[in-house]
Coordinates of C-alpha atoms and ligand atoms in Angstrom, one line a residue:
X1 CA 23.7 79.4 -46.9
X2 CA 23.8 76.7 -44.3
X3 CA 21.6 73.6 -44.2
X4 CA 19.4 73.5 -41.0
X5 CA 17.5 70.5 -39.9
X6 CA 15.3 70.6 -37.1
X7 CA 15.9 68.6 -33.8
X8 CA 15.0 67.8 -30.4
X9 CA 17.4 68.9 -27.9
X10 CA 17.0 68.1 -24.2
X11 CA 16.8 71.1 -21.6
X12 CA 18.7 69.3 -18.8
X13 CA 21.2 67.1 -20.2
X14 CA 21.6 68.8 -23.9
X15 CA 21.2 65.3 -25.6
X16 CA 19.9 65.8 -28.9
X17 CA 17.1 63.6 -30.9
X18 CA 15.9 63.4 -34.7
X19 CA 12.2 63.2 -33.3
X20 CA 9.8 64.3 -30.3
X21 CA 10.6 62.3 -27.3
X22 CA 8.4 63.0 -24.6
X23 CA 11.1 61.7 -21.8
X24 CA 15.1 62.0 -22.4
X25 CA 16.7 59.0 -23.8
X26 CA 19.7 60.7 -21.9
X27 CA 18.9 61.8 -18.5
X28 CA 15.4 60.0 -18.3
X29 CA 13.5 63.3 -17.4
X30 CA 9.7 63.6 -19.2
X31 CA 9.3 67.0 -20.9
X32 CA 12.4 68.4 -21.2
X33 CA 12.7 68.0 -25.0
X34 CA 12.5 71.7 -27.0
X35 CA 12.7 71.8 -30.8
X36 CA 15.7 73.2 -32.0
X37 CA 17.6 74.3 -35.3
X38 CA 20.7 72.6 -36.3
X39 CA 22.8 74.0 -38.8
X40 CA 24.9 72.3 -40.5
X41 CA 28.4 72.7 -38.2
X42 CA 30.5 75.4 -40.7
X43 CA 34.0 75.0 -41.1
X44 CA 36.2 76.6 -38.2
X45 CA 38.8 77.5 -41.6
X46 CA 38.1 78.5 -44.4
X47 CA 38.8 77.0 -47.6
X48 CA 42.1 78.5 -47.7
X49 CA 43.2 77.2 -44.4
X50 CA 43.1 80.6 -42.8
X51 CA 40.9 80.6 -39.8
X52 CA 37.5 82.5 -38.8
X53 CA 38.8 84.6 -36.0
X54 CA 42.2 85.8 -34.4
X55 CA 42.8 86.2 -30.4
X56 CA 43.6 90.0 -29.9
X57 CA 45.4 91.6 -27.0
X58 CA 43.4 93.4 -24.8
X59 CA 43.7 97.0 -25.5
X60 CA 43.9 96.6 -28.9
X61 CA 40.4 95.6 -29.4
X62 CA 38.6 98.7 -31.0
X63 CA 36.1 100.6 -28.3
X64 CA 34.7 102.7 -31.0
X65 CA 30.9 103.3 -31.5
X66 CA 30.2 101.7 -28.2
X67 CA 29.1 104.7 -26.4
X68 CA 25.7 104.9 -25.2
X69 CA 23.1 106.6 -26.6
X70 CA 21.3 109.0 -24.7
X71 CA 17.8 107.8 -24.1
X72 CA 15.6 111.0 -23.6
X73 CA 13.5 109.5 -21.0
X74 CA 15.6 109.7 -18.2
X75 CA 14.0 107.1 -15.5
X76 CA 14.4 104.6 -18.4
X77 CA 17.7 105.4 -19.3
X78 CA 18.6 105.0 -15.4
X79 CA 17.6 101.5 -15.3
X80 CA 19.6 100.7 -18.9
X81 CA 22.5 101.6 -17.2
X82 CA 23.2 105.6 -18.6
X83 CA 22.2 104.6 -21.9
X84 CA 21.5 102.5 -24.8
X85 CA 24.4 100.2 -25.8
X86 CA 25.1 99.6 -29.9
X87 CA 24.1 96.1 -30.8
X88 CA 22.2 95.3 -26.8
X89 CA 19.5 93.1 -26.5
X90 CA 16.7 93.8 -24.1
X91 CA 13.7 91.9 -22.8
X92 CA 11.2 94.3 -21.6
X93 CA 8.9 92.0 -19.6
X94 CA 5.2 92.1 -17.7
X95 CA 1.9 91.5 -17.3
X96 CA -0.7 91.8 -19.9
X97 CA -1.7 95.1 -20.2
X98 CA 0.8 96.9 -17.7
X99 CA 1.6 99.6 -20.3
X100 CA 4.9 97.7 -22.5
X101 CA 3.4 98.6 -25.5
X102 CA 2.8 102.3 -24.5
X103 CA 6.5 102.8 -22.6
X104 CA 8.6 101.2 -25.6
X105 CA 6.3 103.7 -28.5
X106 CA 6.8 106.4 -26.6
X107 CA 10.4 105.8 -25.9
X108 CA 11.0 105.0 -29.6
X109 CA 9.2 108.3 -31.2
X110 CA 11.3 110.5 -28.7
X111 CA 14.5 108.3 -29.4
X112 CA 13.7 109.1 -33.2
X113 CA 13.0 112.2 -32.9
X114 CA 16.1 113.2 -30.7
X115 CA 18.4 111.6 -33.0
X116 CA 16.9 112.3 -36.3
X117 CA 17.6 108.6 -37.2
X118 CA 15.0 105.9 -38.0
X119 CA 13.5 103.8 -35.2
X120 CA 11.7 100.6 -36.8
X121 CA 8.7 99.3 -34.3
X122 CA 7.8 95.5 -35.2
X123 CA 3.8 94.5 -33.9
X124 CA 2.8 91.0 -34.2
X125 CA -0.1 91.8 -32.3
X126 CA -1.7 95.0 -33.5
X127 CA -2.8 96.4 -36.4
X128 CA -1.0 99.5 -37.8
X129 CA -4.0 101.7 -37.7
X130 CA -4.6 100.8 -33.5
X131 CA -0.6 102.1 -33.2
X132 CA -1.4 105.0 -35.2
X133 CA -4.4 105.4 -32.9
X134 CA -2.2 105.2 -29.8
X135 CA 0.6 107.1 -30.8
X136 CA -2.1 110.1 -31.9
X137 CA -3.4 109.7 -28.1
X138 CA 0.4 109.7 -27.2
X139 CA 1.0 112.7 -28.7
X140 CA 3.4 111.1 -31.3
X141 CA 4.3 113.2 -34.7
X142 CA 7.8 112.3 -35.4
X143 CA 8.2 110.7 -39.3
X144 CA 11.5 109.0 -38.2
X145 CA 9.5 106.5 -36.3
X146 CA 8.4 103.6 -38.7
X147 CA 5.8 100.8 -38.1
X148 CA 4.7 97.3 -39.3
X149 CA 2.9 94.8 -38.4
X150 CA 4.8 91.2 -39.3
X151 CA 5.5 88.2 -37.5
X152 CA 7.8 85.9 -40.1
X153 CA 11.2 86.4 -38.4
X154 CA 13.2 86.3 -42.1
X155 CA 10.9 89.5 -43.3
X156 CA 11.2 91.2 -40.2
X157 CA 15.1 91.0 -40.1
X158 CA 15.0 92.4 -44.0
X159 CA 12.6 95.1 -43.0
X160 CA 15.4 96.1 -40.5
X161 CA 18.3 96.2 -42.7
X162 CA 16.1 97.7 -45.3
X163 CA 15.1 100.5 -43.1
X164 CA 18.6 100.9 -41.2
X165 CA 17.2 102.0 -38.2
X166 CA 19.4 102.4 -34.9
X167 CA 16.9 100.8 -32.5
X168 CA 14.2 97.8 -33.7
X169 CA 11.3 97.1 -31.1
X170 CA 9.6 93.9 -31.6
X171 CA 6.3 93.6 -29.8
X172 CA 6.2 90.8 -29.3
X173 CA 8.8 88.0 -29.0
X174 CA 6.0 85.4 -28.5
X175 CA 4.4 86.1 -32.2
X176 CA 7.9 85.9 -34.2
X177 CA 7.8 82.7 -36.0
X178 CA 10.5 81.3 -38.1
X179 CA 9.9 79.1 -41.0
X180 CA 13.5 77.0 -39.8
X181 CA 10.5 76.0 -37.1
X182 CA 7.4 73.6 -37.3
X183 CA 6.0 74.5 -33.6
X184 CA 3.8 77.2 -33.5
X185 CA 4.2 80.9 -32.4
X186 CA 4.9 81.4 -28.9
X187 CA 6.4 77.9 -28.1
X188 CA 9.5 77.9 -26.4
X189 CA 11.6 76.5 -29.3
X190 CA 10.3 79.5 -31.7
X191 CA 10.9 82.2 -28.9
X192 CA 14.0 81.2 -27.8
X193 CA 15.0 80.6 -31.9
X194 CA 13.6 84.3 -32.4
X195 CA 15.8 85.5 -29.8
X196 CA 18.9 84.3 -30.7
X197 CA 18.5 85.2 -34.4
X198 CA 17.9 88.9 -33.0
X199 CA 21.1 88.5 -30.8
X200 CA 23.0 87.4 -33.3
X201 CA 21.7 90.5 -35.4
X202 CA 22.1 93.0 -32.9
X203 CA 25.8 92.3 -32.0
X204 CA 26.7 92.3 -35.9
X205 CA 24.8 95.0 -37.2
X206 CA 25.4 97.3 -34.5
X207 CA 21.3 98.0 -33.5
X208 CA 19.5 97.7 -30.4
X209 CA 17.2 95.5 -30.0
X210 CA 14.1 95.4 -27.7
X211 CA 12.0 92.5 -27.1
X212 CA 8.4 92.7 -25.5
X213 CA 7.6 89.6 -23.5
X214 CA 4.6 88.5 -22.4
X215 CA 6.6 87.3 -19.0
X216 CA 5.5 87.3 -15.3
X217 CA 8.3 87.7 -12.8
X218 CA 7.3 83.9 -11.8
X219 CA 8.0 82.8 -15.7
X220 CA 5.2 80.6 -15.8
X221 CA 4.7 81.9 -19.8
X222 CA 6.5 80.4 -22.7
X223 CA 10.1 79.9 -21.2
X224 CA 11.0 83.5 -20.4
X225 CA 14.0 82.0 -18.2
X226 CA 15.8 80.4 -20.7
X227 CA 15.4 84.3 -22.6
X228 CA 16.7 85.7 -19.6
X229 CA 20.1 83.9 -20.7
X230 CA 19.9 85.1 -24.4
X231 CA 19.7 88.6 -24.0
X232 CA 22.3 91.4 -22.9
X233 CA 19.5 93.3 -20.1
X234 CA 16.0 91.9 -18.7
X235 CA 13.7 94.6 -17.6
X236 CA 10.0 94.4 -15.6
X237 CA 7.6 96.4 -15.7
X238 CA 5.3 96.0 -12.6
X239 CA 2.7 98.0 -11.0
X240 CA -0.6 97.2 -9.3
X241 CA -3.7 96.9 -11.8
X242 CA -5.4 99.4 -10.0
X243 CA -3.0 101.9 -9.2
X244 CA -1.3 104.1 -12.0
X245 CA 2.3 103.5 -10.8
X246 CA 4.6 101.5 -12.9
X247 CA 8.1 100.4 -11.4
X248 CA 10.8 99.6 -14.4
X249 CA 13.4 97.2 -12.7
X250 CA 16.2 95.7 -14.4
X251 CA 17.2 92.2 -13.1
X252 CA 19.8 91.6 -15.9
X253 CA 22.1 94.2 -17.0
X254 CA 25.1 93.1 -19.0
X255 CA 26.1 97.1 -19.3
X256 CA 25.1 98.2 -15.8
X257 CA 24.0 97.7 -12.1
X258 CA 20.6 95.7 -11.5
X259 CA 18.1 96.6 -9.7
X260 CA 18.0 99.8 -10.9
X261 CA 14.3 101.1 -10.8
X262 CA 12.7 104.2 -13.0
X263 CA 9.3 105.3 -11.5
X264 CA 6.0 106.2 -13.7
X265 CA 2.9 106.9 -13.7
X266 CA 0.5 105.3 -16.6
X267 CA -1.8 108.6 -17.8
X268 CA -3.9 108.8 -20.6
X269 CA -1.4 110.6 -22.5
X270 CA 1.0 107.3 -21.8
X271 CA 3.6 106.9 -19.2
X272 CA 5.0 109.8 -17.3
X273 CA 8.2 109.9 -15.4
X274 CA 8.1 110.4 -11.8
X275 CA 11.0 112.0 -10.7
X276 CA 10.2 112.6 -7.1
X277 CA 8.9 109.1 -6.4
X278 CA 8.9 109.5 -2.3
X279 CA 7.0 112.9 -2.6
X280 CA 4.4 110.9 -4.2
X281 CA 4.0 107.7 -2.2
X282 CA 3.9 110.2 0.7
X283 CA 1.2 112.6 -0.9
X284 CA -2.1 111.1 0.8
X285 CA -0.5 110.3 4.5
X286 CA -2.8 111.0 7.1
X287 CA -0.4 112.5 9.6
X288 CA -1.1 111.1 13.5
X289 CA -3.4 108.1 12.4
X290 CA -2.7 105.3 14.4
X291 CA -1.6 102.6 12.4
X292 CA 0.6 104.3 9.7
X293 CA 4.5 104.0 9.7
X294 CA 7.4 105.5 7.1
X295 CA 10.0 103.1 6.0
X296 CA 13.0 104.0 3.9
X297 CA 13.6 101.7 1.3
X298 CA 16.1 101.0 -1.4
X299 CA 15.2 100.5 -4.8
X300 CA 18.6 99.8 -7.0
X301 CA 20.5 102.6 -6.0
X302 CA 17.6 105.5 -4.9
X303 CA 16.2 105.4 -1.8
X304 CA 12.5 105.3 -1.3
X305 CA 9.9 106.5 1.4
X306 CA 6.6 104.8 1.5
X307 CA 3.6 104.4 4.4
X308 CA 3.1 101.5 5.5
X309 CA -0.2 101.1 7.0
X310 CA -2.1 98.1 9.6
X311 CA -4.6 97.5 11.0
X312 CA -5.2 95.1 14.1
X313 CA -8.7 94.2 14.8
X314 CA -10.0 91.5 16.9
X315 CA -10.8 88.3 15.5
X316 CA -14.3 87.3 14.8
X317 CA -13.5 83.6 14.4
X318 CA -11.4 81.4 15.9
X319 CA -8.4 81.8 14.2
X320 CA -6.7 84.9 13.5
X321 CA -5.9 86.2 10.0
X322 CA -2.8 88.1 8.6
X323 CA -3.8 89.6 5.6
X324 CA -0.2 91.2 3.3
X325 CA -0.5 93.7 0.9
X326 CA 2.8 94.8 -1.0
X327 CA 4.5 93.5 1.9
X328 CA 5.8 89.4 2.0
X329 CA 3.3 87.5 3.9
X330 CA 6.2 85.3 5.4
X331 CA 7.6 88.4 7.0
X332 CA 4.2 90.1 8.5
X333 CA 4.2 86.1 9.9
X334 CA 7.3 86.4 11.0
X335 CA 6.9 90.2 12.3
X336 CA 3.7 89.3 13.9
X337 CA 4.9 86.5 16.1
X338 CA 8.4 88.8 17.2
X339 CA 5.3 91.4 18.1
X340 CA 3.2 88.8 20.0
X341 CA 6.2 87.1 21.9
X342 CA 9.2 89.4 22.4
X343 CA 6.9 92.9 22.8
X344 CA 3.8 90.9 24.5
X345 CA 1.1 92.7 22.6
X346 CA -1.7 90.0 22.2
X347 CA -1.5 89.2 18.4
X348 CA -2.8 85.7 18.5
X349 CA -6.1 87.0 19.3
X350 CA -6.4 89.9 16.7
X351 CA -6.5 89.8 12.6
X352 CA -3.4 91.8 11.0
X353 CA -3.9 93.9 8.0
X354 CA -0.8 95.3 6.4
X355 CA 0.1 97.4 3.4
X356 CA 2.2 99.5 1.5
X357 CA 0.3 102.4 0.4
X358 CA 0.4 102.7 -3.8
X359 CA 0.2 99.9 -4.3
X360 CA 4.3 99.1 -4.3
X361 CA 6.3 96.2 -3.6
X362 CA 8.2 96.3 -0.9
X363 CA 10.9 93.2 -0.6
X364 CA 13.5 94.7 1.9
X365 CA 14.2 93.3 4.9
X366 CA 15.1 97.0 6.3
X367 CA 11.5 97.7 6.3
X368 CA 10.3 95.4 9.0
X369 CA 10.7 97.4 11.8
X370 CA 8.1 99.8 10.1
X371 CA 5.8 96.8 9.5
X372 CA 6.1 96.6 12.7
X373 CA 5.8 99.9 15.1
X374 CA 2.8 100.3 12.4
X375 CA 1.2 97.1 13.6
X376 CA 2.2 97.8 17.0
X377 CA 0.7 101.4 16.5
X378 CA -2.7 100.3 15.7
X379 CA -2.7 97.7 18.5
X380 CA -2.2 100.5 21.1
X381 CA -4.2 103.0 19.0
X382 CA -1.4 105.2 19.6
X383 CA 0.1 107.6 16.4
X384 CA 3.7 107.1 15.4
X385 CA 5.4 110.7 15.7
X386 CA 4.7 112.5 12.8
X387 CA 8.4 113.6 11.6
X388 CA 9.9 109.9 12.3
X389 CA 11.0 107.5 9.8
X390 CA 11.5 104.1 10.5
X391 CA 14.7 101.6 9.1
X392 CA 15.7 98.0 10.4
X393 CA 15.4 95.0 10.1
X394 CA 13.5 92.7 12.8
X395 CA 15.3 89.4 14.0
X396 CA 13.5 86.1 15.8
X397 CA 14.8 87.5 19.1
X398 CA 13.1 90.7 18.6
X399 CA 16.5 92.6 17.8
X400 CA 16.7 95.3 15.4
X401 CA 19.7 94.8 13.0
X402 CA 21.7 96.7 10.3
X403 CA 20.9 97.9 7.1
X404 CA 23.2 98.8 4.1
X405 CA 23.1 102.5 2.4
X406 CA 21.7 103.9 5.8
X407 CA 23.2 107.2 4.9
X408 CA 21.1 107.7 1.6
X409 CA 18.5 106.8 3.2
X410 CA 18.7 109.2 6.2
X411 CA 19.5 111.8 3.5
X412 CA 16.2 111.1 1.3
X413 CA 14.3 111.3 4.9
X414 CA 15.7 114.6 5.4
X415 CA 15.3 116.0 2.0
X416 CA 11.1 115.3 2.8
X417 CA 11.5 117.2 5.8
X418 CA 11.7 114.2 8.3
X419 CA 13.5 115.2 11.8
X420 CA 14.1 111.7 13.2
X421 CA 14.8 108.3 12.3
X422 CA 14.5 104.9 14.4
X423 CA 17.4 102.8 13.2
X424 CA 19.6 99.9 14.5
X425 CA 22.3 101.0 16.9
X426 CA 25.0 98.9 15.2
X427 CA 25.2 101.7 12.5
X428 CA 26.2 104.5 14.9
X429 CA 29.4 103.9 14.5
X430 CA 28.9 104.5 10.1
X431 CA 31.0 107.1 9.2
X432 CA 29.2 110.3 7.4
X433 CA 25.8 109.9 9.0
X434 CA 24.0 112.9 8.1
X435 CA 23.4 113.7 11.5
X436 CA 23.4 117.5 11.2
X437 CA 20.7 117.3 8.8
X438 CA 18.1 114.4 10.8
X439 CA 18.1 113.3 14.4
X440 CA 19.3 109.7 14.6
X441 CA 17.1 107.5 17.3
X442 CA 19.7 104.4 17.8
X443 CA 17.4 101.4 19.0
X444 CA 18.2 97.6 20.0
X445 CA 15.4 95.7 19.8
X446 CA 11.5 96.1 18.3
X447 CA 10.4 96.8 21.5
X448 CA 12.8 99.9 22.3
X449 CA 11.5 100.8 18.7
X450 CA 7.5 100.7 19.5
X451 CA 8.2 102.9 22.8
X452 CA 10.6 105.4 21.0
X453 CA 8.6 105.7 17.7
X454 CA 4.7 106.0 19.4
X455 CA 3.4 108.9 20.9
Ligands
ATP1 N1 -7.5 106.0 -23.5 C1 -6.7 105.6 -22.5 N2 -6.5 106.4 -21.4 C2 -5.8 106.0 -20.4 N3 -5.2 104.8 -20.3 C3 -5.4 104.0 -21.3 C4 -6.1 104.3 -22.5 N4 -6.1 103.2 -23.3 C5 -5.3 102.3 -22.7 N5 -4.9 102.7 -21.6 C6 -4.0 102.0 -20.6 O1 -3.1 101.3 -21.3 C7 -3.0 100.0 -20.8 C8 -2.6 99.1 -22.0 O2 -1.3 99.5 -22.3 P1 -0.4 98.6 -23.3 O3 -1.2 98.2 -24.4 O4 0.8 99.4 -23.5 O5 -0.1 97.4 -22.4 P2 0.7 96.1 -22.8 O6 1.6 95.7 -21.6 O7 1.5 96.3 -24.1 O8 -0.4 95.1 -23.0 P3 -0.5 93.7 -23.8 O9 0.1 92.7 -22.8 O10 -1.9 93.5 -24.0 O11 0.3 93.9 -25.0 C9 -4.4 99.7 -20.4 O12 -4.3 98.7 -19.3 C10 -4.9 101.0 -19.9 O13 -4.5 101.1 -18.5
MG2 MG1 1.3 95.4 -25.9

């Protein structure tokens, strides 16, 4: 086996040191320096002069065994691309206690069960008997699926090839601890060591890998980003603490489009797919309130309808208040001050209160122009008409302009019954517009939107 020797290596410059250095000898930044392993460099021949690997043409390299596996849940198997790839490595990522631990048991027993093979499910932070005691409130039964609760990275890599499973879940990343290490669990050096052991162990043996991480989208937690480079697919799962949606999203796929999005709903029999997302973002709309609007959104590749709702109310103090909910503050800002200037409602003197209703995120530029006939419809206390959707996005001279995949969209607005949709002229001229199957209300700028949408 190869000697290793541990050794400082510097995140920005990659200049390496025997010992701690709190700034880089190298690049002079503080706090760059990560422990790393070293291992001895091995021989690019071996000792009979013949060398480690051979440059193949193309088509000759072997494709076999690569196909996917099916994945029996479908809205997870959507955002992996189809499928599970042989020998993929995939950081499932989110906030404490979204529901990572539930998703990736579930998915295992039923990925177990469909296959009849093994399915080996690594906790570093629970006890066997609490995943027994989830799994029973799960509904789990299948003997395929086997559990243990370790956190040396050496044992649990011997576990896996004693067990042969097709698909190893470690929960978590941040407890693996390798011995090659002296920093402690969680630190960047042994997370980023632990994933590139398990890389390097998926890709020969032929397994897929997942990896829970305790990561935010902003990172701030034991150096997800650099993870994010290590492994084949990222995936978050996000939802709001107090609502029971959770949003899959893949923001790294090595095997398939990102952005890709699978929709559940976190139960007490553990996460349930939603197929019919819009249905339920739509199911509690109060039709002819003032104040409510319908965007159409895209998430990855499926279009979405969700209610956006606000509220204007005059201000008690001084200074009005914009308040955001699921929508980006800098946008109701910017949305706002289009609405106070280039439609002249009087915004400066009222607070704004907007949200997207289920507590979703909504990121899109092409739902501005709901943001704002919603806002506008609760300053003029007037309802939006109740078949209309809203798409566009809203420009600083109070123009309305394109949006990609407008035909899915009008097609997902007609499938929920919706007659009419306020959109930006500039896509008339898009060739198959559904416009047998929804009226299309062409508009140039916000304020030809707020007369066409209000009743
Ligand atoms: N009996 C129950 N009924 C319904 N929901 C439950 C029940 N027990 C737990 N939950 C839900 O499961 C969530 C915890 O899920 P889970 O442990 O899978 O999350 P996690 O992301 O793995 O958390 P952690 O970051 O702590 O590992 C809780 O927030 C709660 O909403
Ligand atoms: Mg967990």
């Amino acid at each position: 086996m190869a000697k290793k020797r541990t050794q400082w290596t510097c995140q920005n410059c990659g200049r390496t040191t025997p010992r701690y250095m709190g700034r880089c000898p190298g690049c002079g930044e503080w706090n760059t320096m990560v422990e790393s392993v070293e291992s001895k460099a091995k021989p690019a021949r071996r000792a009979s002069g013949a060398p480690r690997s051979k440059p193949i043409p193309l088509p000759d390299i072997e494709t076999e065994g690569l196909d996917r596996f099916p994945v029996p849940i479908e809205e997870f198997a959507r955002v992996l691309g189809g499928g599970l790839v042989p020998g993929s490595l995939t950081l499932v990522g989110g906030d404490p206690g979204i529901g990572k631990s539930t998703l990736l048991l579930q998915a295992s027993a039923l990925m177990a069960e469909s296959t009849g093979q093994p399915v080996l499910y690594v906790s570093g932070e629970e006890s066997a008997r609490q995943i027994r005691m989830r799994a029973d409130r799960l509904g789990i039964t299948t003997d395929q699926l086997y559990v243990v609760t370790e956190t040396d990275l050496e044992t649990i890599l011997h576990h896996a090839q004693e067990i042969a499973p097709w698909v190893v879940v470690v929960d978590s990343i941040q407890t693996v601890t390798s011995e090659d290490l002296t920093s402690s669990a969680g630190s960047i050096s042994q997370v980023r060591h632990a994933a590139s052991r398990f890389q390097g162990w998926a890709k020969a043996s032929g397994v897929a890998v997942f990896l829970v991480g305790h990561v935010t989208k902003k990172g701030s937690i034991a150096g997800p980003k650099t993870l994010e480079h290590i492994v084949d697919t990222v995936l978050y799962l996000e939802g709001e603490r107090f609502h029971a949606y959770r949003l899959l999203r893949s923001v790294k796929n090595r095997f398939g489009a990102t952005s890709e999005v699978g929709v559940f709903e976190m139960r007490e029999r553990g996460m349930v797919e939603v197929t019919n997302p819009s249905e339920m973002f739509l199911a509690e709309r109060m039709v002819n309130a003032p104040g409510s609007a319908i965007a159409v959104t895209m998430e990855g590749t499926r279009p979405l309808l969700v209610e956006i709702q606000a509220l204007a109310s005059h201000s008690t103090f001084g200074h009005p208040r914009r308040t955001a909910n699921g929508v980006d503050y800098n946008r109701l800002l910017l949305i706002s001050a289009v609405l106070s200037r280039r439609v002249g409602l009087r915004l400066f003197e009222q607070d704004v209160f907007a949200s997207v209703v289920g507590g979703l995120q909504v990121q899109e530029p092409a739902a501005d122009l709901a943001v704002a006939v919603a806002i506008a419809s609760s300053v003029k206390d007037r309802p939006v008409v109740a078949d209309l959707a809203v798409v566009g996005e809203v420009g600083l001279s109070g123009e309305v302009r394109t949006v990609s995949h407008t035909s899915s969209r009008l097609k997902e607005a007609a499938r929920l019954g919706f007659k009419r949709c306020v959109l930006p002229r500039s896509v008339r001229d898009t060739p198959d517009l559904p416009s047998d199957e929804i009226q299309l209300v062409p508009v140039r700028s916000v304020a030809d939107a707020v007369e066409k949408a209000l009743l």
